[in-house]
PDB file of C-alpha atoms in Angstrom:
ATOM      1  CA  UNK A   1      15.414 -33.299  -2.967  1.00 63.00           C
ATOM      2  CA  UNK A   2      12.504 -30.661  -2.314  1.00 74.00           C
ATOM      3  CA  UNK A   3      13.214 -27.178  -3.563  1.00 79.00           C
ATOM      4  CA  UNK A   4      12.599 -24.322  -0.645  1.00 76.00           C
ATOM      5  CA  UNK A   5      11.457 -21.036  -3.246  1.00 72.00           C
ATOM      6  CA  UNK A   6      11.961 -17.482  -0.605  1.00 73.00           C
ATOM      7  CA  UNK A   7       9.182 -15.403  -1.958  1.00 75.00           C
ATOM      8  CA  UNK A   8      10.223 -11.718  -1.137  1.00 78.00           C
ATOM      9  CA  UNK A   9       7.218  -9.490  -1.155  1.00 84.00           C
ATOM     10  CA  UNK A  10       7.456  -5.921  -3.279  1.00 86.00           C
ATOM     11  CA  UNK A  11       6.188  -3.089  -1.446  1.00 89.00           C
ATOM     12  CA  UNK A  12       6.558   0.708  -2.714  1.00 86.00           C
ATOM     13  CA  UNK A  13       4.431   3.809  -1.906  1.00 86.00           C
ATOM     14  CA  UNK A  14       2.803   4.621  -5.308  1.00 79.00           C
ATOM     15  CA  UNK A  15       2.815   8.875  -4.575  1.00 67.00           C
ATOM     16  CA  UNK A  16       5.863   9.215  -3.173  1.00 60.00           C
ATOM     17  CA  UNK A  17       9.041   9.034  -5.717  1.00 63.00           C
ATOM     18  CA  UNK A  18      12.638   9.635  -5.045  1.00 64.00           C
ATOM     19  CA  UNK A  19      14.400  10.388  -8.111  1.00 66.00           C
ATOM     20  CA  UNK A  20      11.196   9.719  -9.883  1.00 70.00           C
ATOM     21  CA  UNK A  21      10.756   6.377  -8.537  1.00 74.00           C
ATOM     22  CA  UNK A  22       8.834   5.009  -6.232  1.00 82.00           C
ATOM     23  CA  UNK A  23       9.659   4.239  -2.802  1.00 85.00           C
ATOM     24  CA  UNK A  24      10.729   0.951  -2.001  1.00 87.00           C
ATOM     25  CA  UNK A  25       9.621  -0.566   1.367  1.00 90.00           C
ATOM     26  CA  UNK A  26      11.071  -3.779   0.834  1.00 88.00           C
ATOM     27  CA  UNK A  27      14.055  -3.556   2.068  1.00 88.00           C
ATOM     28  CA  UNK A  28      12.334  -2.552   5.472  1.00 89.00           C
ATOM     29  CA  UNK A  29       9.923  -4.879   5.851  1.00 91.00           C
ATOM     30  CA  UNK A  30       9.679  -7.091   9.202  1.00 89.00           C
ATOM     31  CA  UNK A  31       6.396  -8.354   8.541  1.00 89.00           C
ATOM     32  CA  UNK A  32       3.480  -8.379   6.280  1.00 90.00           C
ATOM     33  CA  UNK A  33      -0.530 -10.000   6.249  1.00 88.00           C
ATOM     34  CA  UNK A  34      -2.726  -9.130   3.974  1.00 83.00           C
ATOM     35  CA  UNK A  35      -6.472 -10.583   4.248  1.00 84.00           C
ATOM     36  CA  UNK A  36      -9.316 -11.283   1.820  1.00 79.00           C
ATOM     37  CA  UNK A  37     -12.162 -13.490   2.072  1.00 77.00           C
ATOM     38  CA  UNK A  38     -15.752 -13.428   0.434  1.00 76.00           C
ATOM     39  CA  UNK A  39     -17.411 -12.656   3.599  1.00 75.00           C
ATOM     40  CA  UNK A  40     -14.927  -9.036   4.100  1.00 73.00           C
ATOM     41  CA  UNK A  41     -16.131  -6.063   2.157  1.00 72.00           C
ATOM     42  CA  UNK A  42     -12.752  -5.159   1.477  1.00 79.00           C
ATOM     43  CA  UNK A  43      -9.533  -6.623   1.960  1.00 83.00           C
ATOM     44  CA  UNK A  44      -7.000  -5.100   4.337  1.00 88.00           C
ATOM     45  CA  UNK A  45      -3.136  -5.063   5.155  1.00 91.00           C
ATOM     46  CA  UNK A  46      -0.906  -4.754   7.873  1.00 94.00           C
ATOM     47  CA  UNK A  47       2.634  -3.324   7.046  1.00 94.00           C
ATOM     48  CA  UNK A  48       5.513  -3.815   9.694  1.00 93.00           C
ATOM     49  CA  UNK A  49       8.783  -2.037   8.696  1.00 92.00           C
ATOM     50  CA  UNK A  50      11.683  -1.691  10.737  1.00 88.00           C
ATOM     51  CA  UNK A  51      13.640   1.616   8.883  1.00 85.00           C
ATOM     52  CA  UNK A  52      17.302   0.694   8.312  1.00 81.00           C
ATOM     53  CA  UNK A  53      20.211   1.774   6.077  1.00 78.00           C
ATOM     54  CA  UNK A  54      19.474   0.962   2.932  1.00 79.00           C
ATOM     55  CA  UNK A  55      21.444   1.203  -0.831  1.00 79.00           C
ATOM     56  CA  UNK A  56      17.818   2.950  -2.085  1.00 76.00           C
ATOM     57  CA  UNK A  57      19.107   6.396   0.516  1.00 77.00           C
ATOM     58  CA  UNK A  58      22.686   5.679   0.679  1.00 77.00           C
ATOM     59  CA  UNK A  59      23.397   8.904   2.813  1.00 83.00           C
ATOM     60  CA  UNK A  60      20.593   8.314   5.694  1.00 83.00           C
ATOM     61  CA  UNK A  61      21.486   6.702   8.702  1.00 80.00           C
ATOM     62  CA  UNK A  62      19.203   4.307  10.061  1.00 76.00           C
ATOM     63  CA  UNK A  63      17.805   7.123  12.694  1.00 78.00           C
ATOM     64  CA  UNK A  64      17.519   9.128   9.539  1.00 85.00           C
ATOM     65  CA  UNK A  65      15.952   6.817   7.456  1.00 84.00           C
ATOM     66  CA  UNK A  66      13.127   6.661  10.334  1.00 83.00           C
ATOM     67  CA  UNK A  67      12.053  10.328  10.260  1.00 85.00           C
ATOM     68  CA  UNK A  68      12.350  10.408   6.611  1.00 85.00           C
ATOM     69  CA  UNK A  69       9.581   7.110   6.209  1.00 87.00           C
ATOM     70  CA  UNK A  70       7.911   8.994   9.186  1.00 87.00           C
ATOM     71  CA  UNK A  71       7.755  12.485   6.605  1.00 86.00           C
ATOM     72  CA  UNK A  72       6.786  10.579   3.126  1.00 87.00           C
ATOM     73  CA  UNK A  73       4.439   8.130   3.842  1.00 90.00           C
ATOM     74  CA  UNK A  74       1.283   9.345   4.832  1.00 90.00           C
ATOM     75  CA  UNK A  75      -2.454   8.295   5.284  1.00 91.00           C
ATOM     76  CA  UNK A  76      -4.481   8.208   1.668  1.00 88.00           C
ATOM     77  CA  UNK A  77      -0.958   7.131   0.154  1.00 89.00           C
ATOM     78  CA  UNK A  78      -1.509   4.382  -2.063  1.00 88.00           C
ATOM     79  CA  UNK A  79       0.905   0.891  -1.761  1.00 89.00           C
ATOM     80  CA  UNK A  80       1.316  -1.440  -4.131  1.00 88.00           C
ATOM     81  CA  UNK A  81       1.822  -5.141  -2.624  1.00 87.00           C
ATOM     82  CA  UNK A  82       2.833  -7.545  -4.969  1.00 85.00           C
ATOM     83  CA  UNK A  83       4.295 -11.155  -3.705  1.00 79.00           C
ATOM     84  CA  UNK A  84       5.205 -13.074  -7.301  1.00 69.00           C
ATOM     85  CA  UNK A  85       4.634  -9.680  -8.667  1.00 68.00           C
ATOM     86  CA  UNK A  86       4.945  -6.461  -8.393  1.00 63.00           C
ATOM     87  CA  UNK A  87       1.582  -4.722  -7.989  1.00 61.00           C
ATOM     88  CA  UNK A  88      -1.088  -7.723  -7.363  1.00 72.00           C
ATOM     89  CA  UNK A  89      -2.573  -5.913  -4.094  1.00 80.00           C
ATOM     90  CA  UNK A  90      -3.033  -2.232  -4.637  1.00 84.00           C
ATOM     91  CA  UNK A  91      -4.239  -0.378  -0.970  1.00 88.00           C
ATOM     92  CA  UNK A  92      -4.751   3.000   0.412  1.00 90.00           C
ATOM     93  CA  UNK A  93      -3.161   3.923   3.590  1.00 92.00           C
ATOM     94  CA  UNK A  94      -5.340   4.323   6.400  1.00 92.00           C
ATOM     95  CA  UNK A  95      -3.397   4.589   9.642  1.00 95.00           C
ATOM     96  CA  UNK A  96      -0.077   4.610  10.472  1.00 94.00           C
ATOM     97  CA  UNK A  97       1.358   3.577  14.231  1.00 93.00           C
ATOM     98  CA  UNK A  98       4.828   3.118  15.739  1.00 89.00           C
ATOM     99  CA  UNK A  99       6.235   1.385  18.219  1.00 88.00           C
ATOM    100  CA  UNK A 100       9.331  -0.035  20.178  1.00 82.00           C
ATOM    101  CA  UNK A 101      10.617  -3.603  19.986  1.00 75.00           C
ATOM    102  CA  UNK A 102      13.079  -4.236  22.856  1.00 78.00           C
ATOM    103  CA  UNK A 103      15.304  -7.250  21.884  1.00 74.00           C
ATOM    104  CA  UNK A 104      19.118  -7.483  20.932  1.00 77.00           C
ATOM    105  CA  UNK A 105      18.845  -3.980  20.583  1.00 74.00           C
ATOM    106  CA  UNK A 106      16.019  -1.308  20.840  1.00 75.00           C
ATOM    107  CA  UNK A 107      14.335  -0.988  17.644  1.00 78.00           C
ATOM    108  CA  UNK A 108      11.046   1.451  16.221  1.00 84.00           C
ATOM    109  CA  UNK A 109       8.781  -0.037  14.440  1.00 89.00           C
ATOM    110  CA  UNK A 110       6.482   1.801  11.916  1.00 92.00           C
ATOM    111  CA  UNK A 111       3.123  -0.443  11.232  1.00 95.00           C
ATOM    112  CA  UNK A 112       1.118   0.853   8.058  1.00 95.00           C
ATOM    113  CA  UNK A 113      -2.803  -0.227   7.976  1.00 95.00           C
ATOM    114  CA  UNK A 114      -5.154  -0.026   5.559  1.00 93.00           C
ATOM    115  CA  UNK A 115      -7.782  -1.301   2.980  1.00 90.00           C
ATOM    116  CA  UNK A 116      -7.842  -2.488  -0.753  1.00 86.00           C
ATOM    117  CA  UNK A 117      -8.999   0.328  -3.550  1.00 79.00           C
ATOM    118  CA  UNK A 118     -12.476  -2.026  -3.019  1.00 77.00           C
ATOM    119  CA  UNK A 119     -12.322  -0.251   0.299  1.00 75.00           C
ATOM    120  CA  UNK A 120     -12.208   3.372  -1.380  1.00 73.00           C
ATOM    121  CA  UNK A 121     -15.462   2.359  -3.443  1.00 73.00           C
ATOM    122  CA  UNK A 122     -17.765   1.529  -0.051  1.00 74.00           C
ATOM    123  CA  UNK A 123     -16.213   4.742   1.220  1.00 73.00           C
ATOM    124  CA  UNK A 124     -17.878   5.955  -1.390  1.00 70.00           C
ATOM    125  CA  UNK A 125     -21.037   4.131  -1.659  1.00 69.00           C
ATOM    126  CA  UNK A 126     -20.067   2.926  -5.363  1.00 66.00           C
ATOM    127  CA  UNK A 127     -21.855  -0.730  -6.037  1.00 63.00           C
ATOM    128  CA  UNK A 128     -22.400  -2.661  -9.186  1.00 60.00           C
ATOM    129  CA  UNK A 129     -25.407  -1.670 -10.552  1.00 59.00           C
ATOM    130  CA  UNK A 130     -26.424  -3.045 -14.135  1.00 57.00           C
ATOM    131  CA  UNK A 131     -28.347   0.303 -14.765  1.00 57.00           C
ATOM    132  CA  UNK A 132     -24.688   1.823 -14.328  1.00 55.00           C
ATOM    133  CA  UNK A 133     -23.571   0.253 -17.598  1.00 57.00           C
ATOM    134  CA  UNK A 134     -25.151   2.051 -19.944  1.00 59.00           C
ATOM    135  CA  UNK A 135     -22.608   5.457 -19.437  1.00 64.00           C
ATOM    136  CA  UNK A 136     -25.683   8.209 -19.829  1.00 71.00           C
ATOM    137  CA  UNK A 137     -27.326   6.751 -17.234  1.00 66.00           C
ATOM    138  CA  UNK A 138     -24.199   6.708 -15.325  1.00 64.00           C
ATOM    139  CA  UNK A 139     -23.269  10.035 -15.467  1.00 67.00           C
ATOM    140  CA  UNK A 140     -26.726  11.640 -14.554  1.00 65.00           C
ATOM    141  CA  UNK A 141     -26.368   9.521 -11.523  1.00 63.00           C
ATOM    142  CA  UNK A 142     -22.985   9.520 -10.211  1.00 63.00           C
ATOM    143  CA  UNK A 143     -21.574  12.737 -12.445  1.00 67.00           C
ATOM    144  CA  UNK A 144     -18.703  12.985 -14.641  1.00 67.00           C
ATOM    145  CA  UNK A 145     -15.574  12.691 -12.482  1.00 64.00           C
ATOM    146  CA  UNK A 146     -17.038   9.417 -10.736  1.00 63.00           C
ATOM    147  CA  UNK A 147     -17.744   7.714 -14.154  1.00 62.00           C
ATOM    148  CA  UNK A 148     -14.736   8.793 -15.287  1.00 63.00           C
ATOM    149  CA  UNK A 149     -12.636   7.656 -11.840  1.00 58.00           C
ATOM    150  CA  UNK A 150     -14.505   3.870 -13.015  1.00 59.00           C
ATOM    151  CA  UNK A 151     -13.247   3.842 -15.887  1.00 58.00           C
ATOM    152  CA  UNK A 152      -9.703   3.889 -14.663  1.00 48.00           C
ATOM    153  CA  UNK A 153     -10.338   1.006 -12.052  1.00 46.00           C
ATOM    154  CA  UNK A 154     -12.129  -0.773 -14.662  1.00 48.00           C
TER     155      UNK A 154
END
């Protein structure tokens, strides 16, 4: 007999903590793509929640829960997308959209957009550059909080 494995995707806003956690979005997702292919600069998302009561804000209504996603999560947030994992597709928030799904019964629907961290680095016109391994060299070109900032990713 073949085995079906349900692969429920993690999602949480990595800025945004409620009782210094971060903020689950999985129990509102509808729907989620994510895309990344050698011939795309960056890899991008698409985020489709539908805001519900949820055990995470046991005293929000669903109407609640709504305006409070609408308050917290904001463009240049950064979201963590993992799908076996947590945390295997980090992003940065680059628009956010709603709209209304009419079917058993009228729903909003909050659709979060954006780009891999890649994404943040051709923002910023950061390549690979051999010359940018030797850190001296590094810092005279790109300055100190850049070099530093590439360490992190690194």
């Amino acid at each position: 007999m073949n085995k079906i494995e349900i692969i429920r995707p993690y999602v949480r806003i990595m800025n945004t903590t409620i009782e210094n956690q971060n903020l689950n979005l999985s129990p509102f997702l509808l729907h989620i793509t994510t895309s990344l292919n050698i011939n795309q600069p960056a890899g991008s998302f698409q985020i489709d929640l539908i805001p519900a009561h949820t055990e995470q804000l046991p005293h929000f209504s669903s109407t609640q829960v709504g305006s409070f996603l609408e308050r917290v999560i904001n463009k240049g947030d950064i979201i963590s997308i993992g799908f076996r994992k947590e945390g295997t597709f980090l992003g940065r928030i680059e628009a956010i959209q709603f709209s209304k799904t009419y079917s058993e019964r009228p729903n909003t629907v909050m659709s979060i957009l954006g780009r891999n961290l890649g994404g943040l680095l051709l923002d910023d016109d950061i390549v690979f550059a051999p010359e940018l391994a030797i850190k001296e060299k590094a810092k005279k070109l790109l300055g100190e909080e850049r070099v530093q900032f590439l360490e992190i990713i690194r």
